Amino acid sequence: MFLHYLDLSWRSFKRTPVVSVLMVFAVAVGIGITMTSLSVYHMMSMDPIPEKSDKLFHLQLQTMEGEQTRRGSPDGLPYQMTYQDAVALSNAPIPARKVPSMKAGFSVHMNTPEVKPFIETARMTNRDFFDMFNLSFVHGGPWTLEQQDNATPVVVINEEINNRLFGGANSVGNMIYLDNRSYLVVGVMKQWKLNIKFYDVNNGAFHDAEQLFLPFSLIAPFEIDTWGNTNGWKSEETNTFQQKMRSEDLWIQFWAELNNEQEEREYGEFLMSYMQEQQKSGRFDRDQLEYALRDVLETMDYRGVVSEDNRILVGLSFMFLAVCLANILGLLLAKFLRRAPEVGVRRALGASKTQVFYQHLVEVSLLGLMGGIVGIGISQLGLWGVRLTQDYYTELATMDITMLIAAPAIAITSCVIAGLYPAWLVCGTTPATYLKTQ
Amino acid sequence: MLSMQNISKMYQTEMVQTHALKDFNLEVDEGEFIAVTGPSGSGKTTFLNIAGMLEPFTGGTYSLDGVDVGSLSDNARADLRNQKIGFIFQGFNLIPDLNLYENVEVPLRYRGIKSAERKRRIESCLEQVGLASRAKHLPQQLSGGQQQRVAIARALAGEPRFLLADEPTGNLDSLMARQVMELLEQINRDGATIIMVTHDPELARRAPRNVQIVDGQMADITLYQRNGVEPMQKIAGA
Ligand SMILES: Nc1ncnc2c1ncn2[C@@H]1O[C@H](COP(=O)(O)OP(=O)(O)OP(=O)(O)O)[C@@H](O)[C@H]1O
Ligand SMILES: [Mg+2]
């Protein structure tokens, strides 16, 4: 019977092609706009690392003295960390895996005229970073602990850079130049596709991941400064890089992997005792010692990655969809009521109200399906527009499989909602009303 | 099989109240063939619609096969209609988007009959009304008489126990009308109960029992011998 209803729906569609196309278009526009904003929202709020987002914790320490707090931070805690704390905590016995990291950047070249130098962002971090964030390698792997401890100039590059510099060949063991120093390539990393740069949202949550990864231990000897923000709150001399490293300036991010509540508790206790220890040397000079450990989703929420504006936009686009549906409702009403005589005949020939109702719901579902499919096309256009105007949104302004399935589902559901009343009305007519006249 | 007592039907429109049926009484036994006659506007179609449960009535009691129709839910009525009753409407009421084959198929689909069985019945019924070769035509490609015959085929395909026919021969020439009448007599012999509205006194006389409706009321019932010409009995003003 379902196939039969589908057949009838298709005939009905063809009988009034203009109105039908108009209705599909109205649904499509509504769905297109809704799906555009919903897709961006979905990508923004999607768990970027679902397999362990509840085990990776971003650490914040309240280093600011006295009554000071960081302006703009919801809980007054600074978003970043001092270099000295980052180094101390990465050398601490617990937890097993924790990494300091910092955004940097270099001019990349091969010291030959063939390859033009280009500027690339880099991340200074520890070798555990790759394991913690589930990064995989095409060639080679992370640098060794020894290389890390000895501040050996090594680098992990990603596929894209590898293609650019080595035509995709296995470049492990080759040298590349960053600024005026040469570095040994130890690993080629698979491209890191990120919707949200959750491990460092300080310079834009929707930036791409860095392309080069180098040992954090190189910062001191090579005096590699951050390409991100440095937040200073204390008036102190920071003219030289050595001074900056010893200062209270905040410019490092710190992540710890904690596998259960016990580890969280132990690490918390450890952090408190660390801060108390530091107080003895005059740092952390405040009444209340504070730290914060937030997992990935908590961090995204805390930093407001999905802004209120985006939620409002999604709400507005759903309202627009509702307006489209109100129009559809009107058109369906007219279309279905014109068919009342035919319904009367069907009822007289033994169709129950339920069957008539079902037939009409199939028809509006078909309308929704077609609208949803065309709507996907329209939202692709919309997302293309977003990508065109917002450079950083390349990974965000796309539809993943969830959204591709959601589009027709939302379209069908909304058409069914719009079609309920017309369908109910048409199956409520007394069969005889239209039978006396031809 | 059918029993109507004091049935009345009133149409309320903005300007006027029309008593389409008043105090209407009729008993029909299983297997009867009844011809209903009467002037235009006297309430014949209204009577058939009520008999077929297509319309609610405003007063009286109507029971079909011992079931009080007034107490049935809409879905139960649809079910009964689907299982037992076949209609030939006065205006043929074919569905314009469906070809002849599909039009005849409509009641069979609602009855849940399998596709192969549907095909067999549809083809045989279209054959019976002489339209087998036009199965793929749409109603608007047919003459009035041909449409009438499709409507008959549609009613017959359901093999109804109870057939309600409103002027089934109205648009047919006398030869065709006689053939249709023979068809109806055939299915009556096979066991179906038939109520047929007709203006044609000749055809009416062929039915064993005639009911005349005037002004929404039973005027008289005439019983004919089967195939006979003289009334056996005439009951005036029931
Ligand atoms: N839906 C309706 N609303 C108002 N009045 C109606 C309605 N249907 C029928 N009537 C009226 O009821 C009366 C009986 O109508 P009905 O159709 O039963 O007559 P009929 O005997 O079938 O006539 P004909 O031989 O012309 O088909 C008529 O006066 C008609 O105007
Ligand atoms: Mg009539």
XYZ file of C-alpha atoms and ligand atoms in Angstrom:
708
model
C 0.000 0.000 0.000
C 2.874 2.347 0.813
C 4.276 2.048 -2.695
C 0.823 2.626 -4.083
C 0.476 5.793 -2.012
C 3.889 6.859 -3.224
C 2.713 6.318 -6.790
C -0.439 8.345 -6.147
C 1.639 11.099 -4.552
C 3.889 11.259 -7.562
C 0.863 11.516 -9.887
C -0.561 14.241 -7.715
C 2.781 16.009 -7.903
C 2.764 15.833 -11.692
C -0.829 16.949 -12.006
C -0.072 20.381 -10.553
C 3.566 20.763 -11.532
C 3.855 24.492 -10.896
C 2.345 24.432 -7.427
C 4.300 21.287 -6.596
C 7.610 22.738 -7.686
C 6.773 25.892 -5.761
C 6.134 23.874 -2.623
C 9.320 21.847 -3.015
C 11.192 25.079 -3.504
C 9.661 26.645 -0.401
C 10.624 23.621 1.682
C 14.067 23.589 0.081
C 14.765 27.233 0.860
C 13.647 26.792 4.448
C 15.663 23.620 4.856
C 18.641 25.079 2.999
C 18.893 28.051 5.331
C 18.234 25.994 8.435
C 20.776 23.366 7.469
C 23.409 25.976 6.669
C 23.278 27.435 10.146
C 22.673 24.082 11.784
C 25.656 22.508 10.025
C 27.997 25.241 11.184
C 26.538 24.969 14.670
C 26.824 21.191 14.601
C 30.468 21.270 13.535
C 31.226 23.898 16.159
C 29.646 22.028 18.995
C 30.726 18.560 17.894
C 33.057 16.676 20.189
C 36.420 17.087 18.418
C 37.932 13.976 19.999
C 35.050 11.811 21.177
C 37.186 8.793 22.047
C 38.914 10.635 24.907
C 37.468 14.109 25.309
C 36.638 13.288 28.926
C 40.197 12.252 29.686
C 42.073 15.250 28.329
C 42.175 18.162 30.733
C 43.263 21.705 30.137
C 45.011 23.099 33.192
C 44.752 26.652 34.449
C 46.572 28.018 37.491
C 45.665 31.238 39.250
C 49.076 32.863 39.289
C 47.814 36.426 39.558
C 48.567 37.954 42.912
C 46.425 39.640 45.521
C 42.902 40.319 44.389
C 43.772 40.310 40.709
C 41.848 38.181 38.252
C 41.934 37.866 34.510
C 39.468 40.215 32.920
C 36.931 38.501 30.643
C 37.565 35.053 32.057
C 34.352 33.581 33.485
C 36.058 32.444 36.688
C 38.867 34.997 36.709
C 41.514 32.350 36.024
C 44.085 33.142 33.339
C 43.680 31.041 30.208
C 47.417 30.430 29.757
C 50.345 29.529 31.940
C 53.790 30.826 32.705
C 56.784 29.192 31.085
C 58.278 28.256 34.452
C 55.096 26.528 35.674
C 54.728 24.716 32.349
C 58.272 23.373 32.560
C 57.943 22.446 36.230
C 54.649 20.659 35.738
C 55.827 18.781 32.672
C 58.753 17.475 34.714
C 56.462 16.485 37.579
C 56.004 12.789 38.388
C 52.249 12.791 37.747
C 50.270 12.326 35.652
C 51.858 9.904 33.215
C 51.065 12.056 30.234
C 50.965 15.820 30.187
C 52.203 18.354 27.673
C 53.026 22.027 27.589
C 52.562 23.596 24.198
C 52.901 26.893 22.444
C 52.150 28.242 19.016
C 55.151 29.409 17.011
C 55.948 29.983 13.386
C 58.833 29.794 10.966
C 59.895 30.558 7.490
C 60.264 27.132 5.906
C 62.837 26.483 3.185
C 65.319 23.938 1.893
C 68.275 26.255 1.505
C 68.025 25.721 -2.244
C 66.630 28.119 -4.847
C 64.091 25.526 -6.122
C 61.791 25.714 -3.119
C 60.514 29.178 -2.343
C 60.458 29.882 1.368
C 57.045 30.041 2.970
C 55.730 30.915 6.404
C 54.177 28.148 8.444
C 52.761 27.875 11.934
C 54.366 25.434 14.331
C 53.644 23.967 17.733
C 56.317 23.596 20.335
C 55.410 20.681 22.547
C 56.462 17.385 24.059
C 56.487 14.027 22.339
C 53.454 12.843 24.342
C 51.345 15.368 22.450
C 50.946 12.966 19.504
C 49.691 10.122 21.654
C 47.500 12.300 23.800
C 45.679 13.798 20.842
C 45.568 10.544 18.869
C 47.689 11.730 15.972
C 48.998 9.185 13.535
C 52.037 9.080 11.335
C 52.554 8.283 7.679
C 56.318 7.934 8.067
C 58.500 7.833 11.152
C 57.076 8.952 14.482
C 57.543 11.375 17.350
C 61.035 12.408 18.408
C 62.671 10.344 21.121
C 62.765 11.259 24.794
C 66.502 11.638 24.444
C 66.156 14.090 21.561
C 63.609 15.967 23.632
C 65.796 16.132 26.717
C 68.858 17.170 24.722
C 66.953 19.815 22.791
C 67.922 18.242 19.488
C 66.683 20.238 16.486
C 64.124 17.763 15.152
C 60.759 18.316 13.570
C 57.561 16.451 12.783
C 55.958 17.766 9.622
C 52.509 17.014 8.317
C 51.586 15.443 4.982
C 50.908 18.753 3.333
C 54.354 20.127 4.069
C 55.852 16.781 3.108
C 54.121 16.992 -0.259
C 55.289 20.530 -0.735
C 58.914 19.929 0.160
C 59.487 16.305 -0.767
C 56.763 15.534 -3.307
C 55.186 13.096 -0.882
C 58.239 10.862 -0.526
C 59.315 9.522 2.855
C 61.304 12.475 4.156
C 62.319 10.987 7.495
C 66.048 11.552 7.901
C 66.089 14.614 5.635
C 66.805 18.133 6.778
C 64.570 21.157 6.422
C 65.277 24.741 7.320
C 63.162 26.731 9.718
C 64.231 30.358 9.730
C 68.000 30.030 9.676
C 68.412 26.669 11.380
C 68.291 23.176 9.982
C 66.122 20.499 11.560
C 66.027 16.754 11.115
C 62.671 15.373 10.000
C 61.782 12.491 12.352
C 58.148 11.960 11.380
C 55.521 12.762 8.796
C 52.151 13.177 10.440
C 48.818 12.407 8.839
C 46.879 15.577 8.109
C 45.139 16.700 11.314
C 41.596 17.613 10.297
C 40.040 19.667 13.029
C 36.674 21.342 13.278
C 37.778 23.128 16.380
C 41.302 23.803 17.430
C 40.284 22.723 20.883
C 43.805 22.318 22.271
C 44.438 26.034 21.799
C 41.415 28.238 21.289
C 43.334 31.390 22.227
C 43.969 32.585 18.701
C 40.682 31.571 17.133
C 38.920 28.326 17.843
C 38.421 27.642 14.159
C 41.981 28.011 12.919
C 43.678 25.040 11.337
C 46.054 22.867 13.285
C 49.738 23.750 13.010
C 51.764 22.071 10.286
C 55.066 21.656 12.126
C 55.733 20.184 15.545
C 58.976 20.726 17.456
C 60.256 19.858 20.928
C 59.216 22.326 23.607
C 62.762 22.110 24.935
C 63.983 24.113 21.920
C 62.246 27.248 23.155
C 64.984 28.107 25.646
C 68.147 27.524 23.607
C 66.779 28.947 20.340
C 64.719 31.634 22.080
C 61.614 30.755 20.108
C 58.866 33.194 20.988
C 55.155 32.602 20.825
C 53.055 33.454 17.798
C 50.067 33.601 20.085
C 49.214 36.033 22.839
C 51.387 36.815 25.802
C 49.392 38.116 28.748
C 51.309 40.055 31.354
C 49.725 41.226 34.572
C 52.719 42.062 36.678
C 55.011 44.973 36.088
C 58.394 43.369 35.685
C 61.343 43.573 33.342
C 60.743 41.326 30.327
C 62.993 42.925 27.758
C 65.083 39.870 27.065
C 63.777 36.432 26.245
C 65.527 35.017 29.306
C 63.578 37.508 31.432
C 60.344 36.533 29.759
C 60.948 32.851 30.520
C 61.436 33.653 34.196
C 58.557 36.138 34.364
C 54.891 35.821 35.292
C 53.921 36.350 31.644
C 51.275 33.894 30.497
C 51.891 32.327 27.083
C 51.880 28.541 27.377
C 49.006 26.034 27.184
C 49.076 22.925 29.297
C 47.154 19.650 28.895
C 47.093 16.603 31.140
C 45.636 13.175 30.505
C 43.735 11.890 33.538
C 42.096 8.524 33.166
C 39.788 8.413 36.163
C 38.446 10.386 39.075
C 41.187 9.174 41.338
C 43.846 10.511 39.007
C 41.956 13.789 38.838
C 41.839 14.028 42.620
C 45.475 13.114 43.046
C 46.547 15.588 40.421
C 44.452 18.280 42.099
C 46.156 17.607 45.406
C 49.491 17.663 43.681
C 48.723 21.018 42.076
C 47.717 22.522 45.421
C 50.927 21.393 47.023
C 52.881 22.675 44.016
C 51.339 26.108 44.421
C 51.953 26.087 48.184
C 55.566 25.188 47.472
C 55.787 28.085 45.027
C 54.301 30.437 47.612
C 57.410 29.915 49.711
C 59.426 31.572 46.982
C 57.011 34.498 46.872
C 54.869 33.450 43.929
C 51.101 32.741 44.015
C 50.791 35.507 46.562
C 47.077 35.343 47.283
C 44.670 34.096 49.940
C 42.904 31.485 47.905
C 44.929 29.139 45.741
C 43.030 28.209 42.646
C 43.431 25.934 39.686
C 41.028 24.533 37.094
C 41.064 21.263 35.211
C 38.501 21.150 32.428
C 38.057 18.361 29.933
C 37.679 19.079 26.223
C 33.938 19.737 26.153
C 34.060 21.732 29.372
C 36.871 23.807 27.932
C 34.900 24.511 24.761
C 31.920 25.513 26.818
C 34.051 27.597 29.209
C 35.697 29.440 26.360
C 32.378 29.992 24.611
C 33.512 28.323 21.384
C 29.909 28.186 20.204
C 28.837 31.753 20.712
C 25.377 32.867 21.730
C 25.102 34.523 18.290
C 25.306 31.127 16.655
C 22.495 29.776 18.785
C 20.355 32.764 17.922
C 21.151 32.273 14.253
C 20.045 28.646 14.397
C 16.867 29.735 16.183
C 16.152 32.383 13.588
C 16.671 30.024 10.703
C 14.239 27.550 12.268
C 11.747 30.385 12.509
C 12.285 31.065 8.850
C 11.611 27.387 8.179
C 8.388 27.762 10.143
C 7.340 30.648 7.898
C 8.054 28.517 4.834
C 5.962 25.748 6.372
C 3.057 28.095 7.028
C 3.035 28.809 3.299
C 3.199 25.122 2.516
C 0.309 24.529 4.861
C -1.802 26.998 2.909
C -0.887 25.460 -0.430
C -1.513 21.941 0.847
C -4.872 22.983 2.217
C -5.927 24.293 -1.181
C -4.523 21.294 -2.988
C -6.068 18.682 -0.720
C -9.468 20.280 -0.493
C -9.709 20.451 -4.249
C -9.328 16.716 -4.108
C -12.229 16.199 -1.689
C -14.506 14.710 -4.380
C -11.923 12.053 -5.181
C -11.540 11.340 -1.484
C -15.305 10.992 -1.253
C -15.211 8.329 -3.967
C -12.373 6.482 -2.257
C -14.231 6.567 1.030
C -17.386 5.278 -0.661
C -15.362 2.454 -2.206
C -14.150 1.312 1.170
C -11.185 3.462 2.176
C -11.106 4.158 5.891
C -10.278 7.595 7.213
C -6.973 6.206 8.404
C -6.094 5.027 4.915
C -6.983 8.386 3.380
C -5.011 10.167 6.087
C -2.033 7.910 5.533
C -2.167 8.479 1.776
C -1.932 12.220 2.306
C 0.856 11.921 4.836
C 2.834 9.888 2.328
C 2.259 12.662 -0.157
C 3.544 15.373 2.183
C 6.471 13.169 3.151
C 7.398 12.835 -0.495
C 7.210 16.600 -0.739
C 9.438 16.852 2.325
C 11.914 14.368 0.893
C 12.200 16.274 -2.364
C 12.415 19.573 -0.501
C 15.075 18.109 1.759
C 17.190 16.920 -1.135
C 16.976 20.222 -2.990
C 17.542 21.873 0.404
C 20.852 20.050 0.759
C 21.863 21.640 -2.534
C 20.860 25.065 -1.264
C 22.693 24.609 2.022
C 25.791 23.519 0.093
C 25.584 26.865 -1.679
C 25.117 28.594 1.661
C 28.074 26.809 3.226
C 30.165 27.580 0.184
C 29.294 31.227 0.766
C 30.307 30.952 4.414
C 33.625 29.371 3.440
C 34.199 32.088 0.880
C 33.675 34.927 3.308
C 35.095 33.296 6.454
C 38.505 31.888 5.753
C 38.748 30.080 9.075
C 35.528 28.190 8.551
C 36.821 25.804 5.871
C 36.542 22.754 8.102
C 33.431 24.007 9.832
C 31.185 25.071 7.014
C 30.626 21.577 5.709
C 27.910 18.996 6.102
C 28.933 15.731 7.672
C 26.936 12.539 7.274
C 24.787 13.354 10.307
C 23.695 16.614 8.739
C 23.156 15.000 5.333
C 20.754 12.556 6.938
C 19.257 15.199 9.197
C 18.296 17.446 6.267
C 15.661 15.169 4.693
C 14.598 13.982 8.142
C 13.923 17.528 9.294
C 12.275 18.324 5.961
C 9.967 15.312 6.130
C 9.096 15.917 9.765
C 8.263 19.543 9.154
C 6.205 18.759 6.054
C 4.291 16.125 7.972
C 3.605 18.704 10.673
C 2.435 21.179 8.042
C 0.382 18.492 6.312
C -1.364 17.096 9.393
C -4.142 19.643 9.427
C -4.906 19.583 5.679
C -4.793 15.781 5.687
C -7.047 15.585 8.711
C -9.478 18.026 7.126
C -9.714 16.169 3.856
C -10.316 12.796 5.443
C -13.046 14.268 7.610
C -15.396 15.036 4.725
C -18.597 13.010 4.516
C -18.178 10.664 1.572
C -21.589 11.476 0.120
C -21.096 15.217 -0.120
C -19.425 15.073 -3.492
C -21.098 12.035 -4.936
C -24.397 13.519 -6.085
C -22.846 15.758 -8.673
C -20.427 14.777 -11.333
C -30.671 -8.026 5.436
C -31.531 -4.334 5.376
C -34.061 -2.799 7.687
C -34.976 0.890 7.803
C -37.517 2.209 10.279
C -38.817 5.770 10.283
C -35.650 6.985 8.629
C -35.609 10.709 8.039
C -33.006 12.911 6.470
C -33.062 16.660 6.615
C -30.642 18.908 4.778
C -30.097 22.247 6.423
C -28.806 24.902 4.094
C -28.649 28.644 4.725
C -32.016 29.356 3.199
C -34.053 26.192 3.320
C -34.564 22.954 5.122
C -35.088 20.037 2.787
C -36.694 16.864 4.032
C -35.047 14.498 1.583
C -36.503 11.489 3.410
C -39.435 11.411 5.824
C -40.562 8.456 7.882
C -39.038 6.062 5.439
C -39.547 2.344 6.056
C -38.117 -0.530 4.091
C -37.176 -4.137 4.667
C -34.962 -5.898 2.158
C -34.234 -9.583 2.315
C -31.029 -11.258 1.333
C -30.925 -11.953 -2.418
C -33.633 -9.483 -3.413
C -33.497 -7.339 -6.531
C -35.301 -4.061 -5.957
C -35.873 -1.286 -8.451
C -36.405 2.170 -6.976
C -38.293 4.694 -9.046
C -39.613 8.156 -8.412
C -39.523 11.715 -9.670
C -36.358 13.755 -9.727
C -35.502 15.193 -6.333
C -37.708 12.750 -4.501
C -34.868 11.355 -2.386
C -33.719 8.238 -4.258
C -30.014 9.044 -4.142
C -30.340 10.116 -0.533
C -31.874 6.756 0.288
C -29.062 4.872 -1.472
C -26.397 6.955 0.265
C -27.902 6.231 3.639
C -28.266 2.552 2.763
C -24.576 2.544 1.839
C -23.643 4.390 5.039
C -22.154 7.233 3.043
C -24.273 9.735 4.865
C -25.615 10.052 8.370
C -29.367 10.191 8.793
C -31.212 12.501 11.106
C -33.803 10.161 12.559
C -34.976 6.552 12.744
C -33.065 3.304 12.901
C -31.211 1.458 10.226
C -29.698 -1.955 10.643
C -27.686 -3.913 8.141
C -27.258 -7.643 8.673
C -28.616 -7.132 12.149
C -26.035 -4.478 13.038
C -27.338 -1.092 14.131
C -25.549 1.237 11.737
C -26.167 4.316 13.897
C -23.997 2.894 16.657
C -20.980 2.110 14.462
C -17.780 4.111 14.393
C -16.686 5.704 11.182
C -13.929 3.146 10.677
C -16.305 0.261 11.340
C -18.677 1.669 8.716
C -15.802 1.972 6.249
C -14.964 -1.639 6.959
C -18.529 -2.835 6.393
C -18.731 -0.811 3.210
C -15.510 -2.260 2.000
C -16.476 -5.853 2.779
C -20.098 -5.942 1.696
C -21.232 -3.044 -0.394
C -20.692 -2.104 -4.018
C -21.683 1.242 -5.485
C -22.583 2.476 -8.907
C -22.926 6.229 -8.542
C -25.317 8.416 -10.471
C -22.456 10.632 -11.632
C -19.961 7.888 -12.370
C -17.356 9.404 -10.092
C -14.360 7.863 -11.715
C -11.024 9.181 -10.449
C -9.716 11.348 -13.292
C -6.007 10.637 -12.697
C -6.399 6.887 -12.832
C -6.844 4.857 -15.988
C -9.721 2.390 -16.286
C -7.740 -0.502 -14.906
C -6.687 1.518 -11.881
C -10.159 2.905 -11.308
C -11.583 -0.580 -11.123
C -8.689 -1.529 -8.863
C -9.486 1.076 -6.168
C -11.955 -0.915 -4.027
C -9.875 -4.078 -4.429
C -6.773 -2.367 -3.078
C -8.615 -1.149 -0.018
C -9.806 -4.661 0.549
C -6.230 -5.892 0.524
C -6.664 -8.299 -2.383
C -3.430 -9.636 -3.869
C -2.180 -8.191 -7.127
C -2.660 -11.338 -9.228
C -6.241 -11.771 -8.034
C -6.906 -8.084 -8.647
C -5.675 -8.432 -12.205
C -7.880 -11.426 -12.836
C -10.998 -9.703 -11.516
C -10.338 -6.370 -13.219
C -9.748 -7.957 -16.585
C -12.821 -10.120 -16.326
C -15.036 -7.189 -15.251
C -13.758 -4.881 -17.963
C -14.388 -7.740 -20.372
C -17.970 -8.047 -19.139
C -18.679 -4.373 -19.850
C -16.854 -4.525 -23.179
C -13.983 -2.211 -22.320
C -11.079 -4.649 -21.944
C -9.215 -3.061 -24.833
C -9.321 0.353 -23.229
C -7.864 -0.553 -19.846
C -5.091 2.004 -20.200
C -7.379 4.903 -21.138
C -8.159 7.744 -18.787
C -11.805 8.484 -17.961
C -11.839 11.750 -19.925
C -10.940 9.794 -23.062
C -14.234 7.923 -22.827
C -17.835 8.724 -23.694
C -20.419 9.070 -20.940
C -21.779 5.614 -21.609
C -18.337 4.092 -21.487
C -17.600 5.808 -18.197
C -20.865 4.448 -16.891
C -19.728 0.968 -17.803
C -16.392 1.445 -16.028
C -18.310 2.466 -12.924
C -20.293 -0.763 -13.229
C -17.146 -2.820 -13.690
C -15.684 -1.160 -10.599
C -18.718 -2.124 -8.538
C -18.741 -5.700 -9.865
C -15.029 -6.279 -9.347
C -15.538 -6.147 -5.601
C -18.032 -9.009 -5.879
C -20.261 -7.227 -3.367
C -22.982 -9.010 -1.464
C -25.004 -5.837 -1.579
C -25.007 -3.672 -4.688
C -26.401 -0.145 -4.707
C -26.818 1.187 -8.222
C -27.935 4.737 -8.929
C -29.214 4.975 -12.517
C -26.679 2.425 -13.779
C -28.149 2.549 -17.262
C -28.854 6.267 -17.427
C -26.308 7.005 -20.094
C -26.565 3.838 -22.087
C -28.455 3.014 -25.264
C -31.217 0.499 -24.866
C -29.165 -2.420 -26.112
C -26.345 -1.678 -23.722
C -28.861 -0.982 -20.951
C -30.347 -4.420 -21.457
C -26.930 -6.011 -21.345
C -26.124 -4.247 -18.090
C -29.468 -5.319 -16.708
C -28.655 -8.910 -17.623
C -25.321 -8.547 -15.878
C -27.050 -7.325 -12.737
C -29.575 -10.146 -12.938
C -26.693 -12.561 -13.268
C -24.930 -11.394 -10.120
C -28.299 -11.307 -8.350
C -28.760 -14.951 -9.276
C -25.262 -15.568 -7.936
C -26.463 -14.301 -4.580
C -26.008 -10.531 -4.454
C -28.738 -8.308 -3.096
C -29.362 -5.384 -5.448
C -31.082 -2.056 -5.062
C -31.224 -0.168 -8.322
C -32.563 3.321 -8.942
C -33.897 3.761 -12.460
C -36.100 6.025 -14.482
C -36.695 3.374 -17.095
C -40.045 1.688 -16.354
C -39.153 -1.172 -18.680
C -36.064 -2.019 -16.664
C -37.866 -1.448 -13.411
C -40.445 -3.993 -14.408
C -37.745 -6.595 -14.827
C -36.933 -6.341 -11.121
C -39.083 -8.613 -8.937
C -39.913 -5.799 -6.585
C -40.414 -2.084 -7.248
C -40.270 0.680 -4.689
C -41.521 4.117 -5.543
C -40.355 7.146 -3.640
C -42.285 10.379 -3.808
C -41.324 13.385 -1.739
C -39.028 11.407 0.440
C -41.622 8.840 1.334
C -42.436 5.366 0.221
C -45.251 5.715 -2.272
C -45.863 2.129 -3.220
C -44.248 -1.239 -3.565
C -45.057 -3.338 -6.562
C -44.136 -6.963 -6.791
C -43.579 -8.430 -10.218
C -43.222 -11.992 -11.182
C -39.746 -12.562 -12.295
C -39.644 -11.740 -16.019
C -43.366 -11.154 -15.866
C -45.208 -8.083 -17.014
C -48.258 -7.975 -14.762
C -47.858 -6.875 -11.186
C -48.600 -9.673 -8.788
C -49.458 -7.392 -5.998
C -49.508 -3.688 -5.446
C -49.166 -2.224 -2.010
C -50.268 1.362 -2.056
C -48.986 4.095 0.232
C -46.847 2.127 2.664
N -26.236 17.868 0.195
C -27.471 18.378 0.089
N -27.758 19.561 0.655
C -29.003 20.078 0.571
N -30.000 19.496 -0.055
C -29.801 18.297 -0.657
C -28.503 17.697 -0.612
N -28.567 16.515 -1.288
C -29.843 16.402 -1.735
N -30.572 17.482 -1.354
C -31.969 17.659 -1.615
O -32.685 16.513 -1.188
C -33.661 16.174 -2.095
C -33.488 14.750 -2.563
O -32.315 14.662 -3.354
P -31.836 13.334 -4.073
O -30.522 13.582 -4.652
O -31.974 12.218 -3.127
O -32.917 13.162 -5.231
P -33.062 12.045 -6.342
O -34.320 11.360 -6.084
O -31.836 11.217 -6.374
O -33.154 12.894 -7.666
P -32.643 12.571 -9.157
O -33.577 11.584 -9.728
O -32.665 13.854 -9.833
O -31.252 12.015 -8.990
C -33.588 17.189 -3.205
O -34.584 18.155 -2.985
C -32.247 17.803 -3.081
O -32.263 19.151 -3.457
Mg -30.355 10.904 -7.719
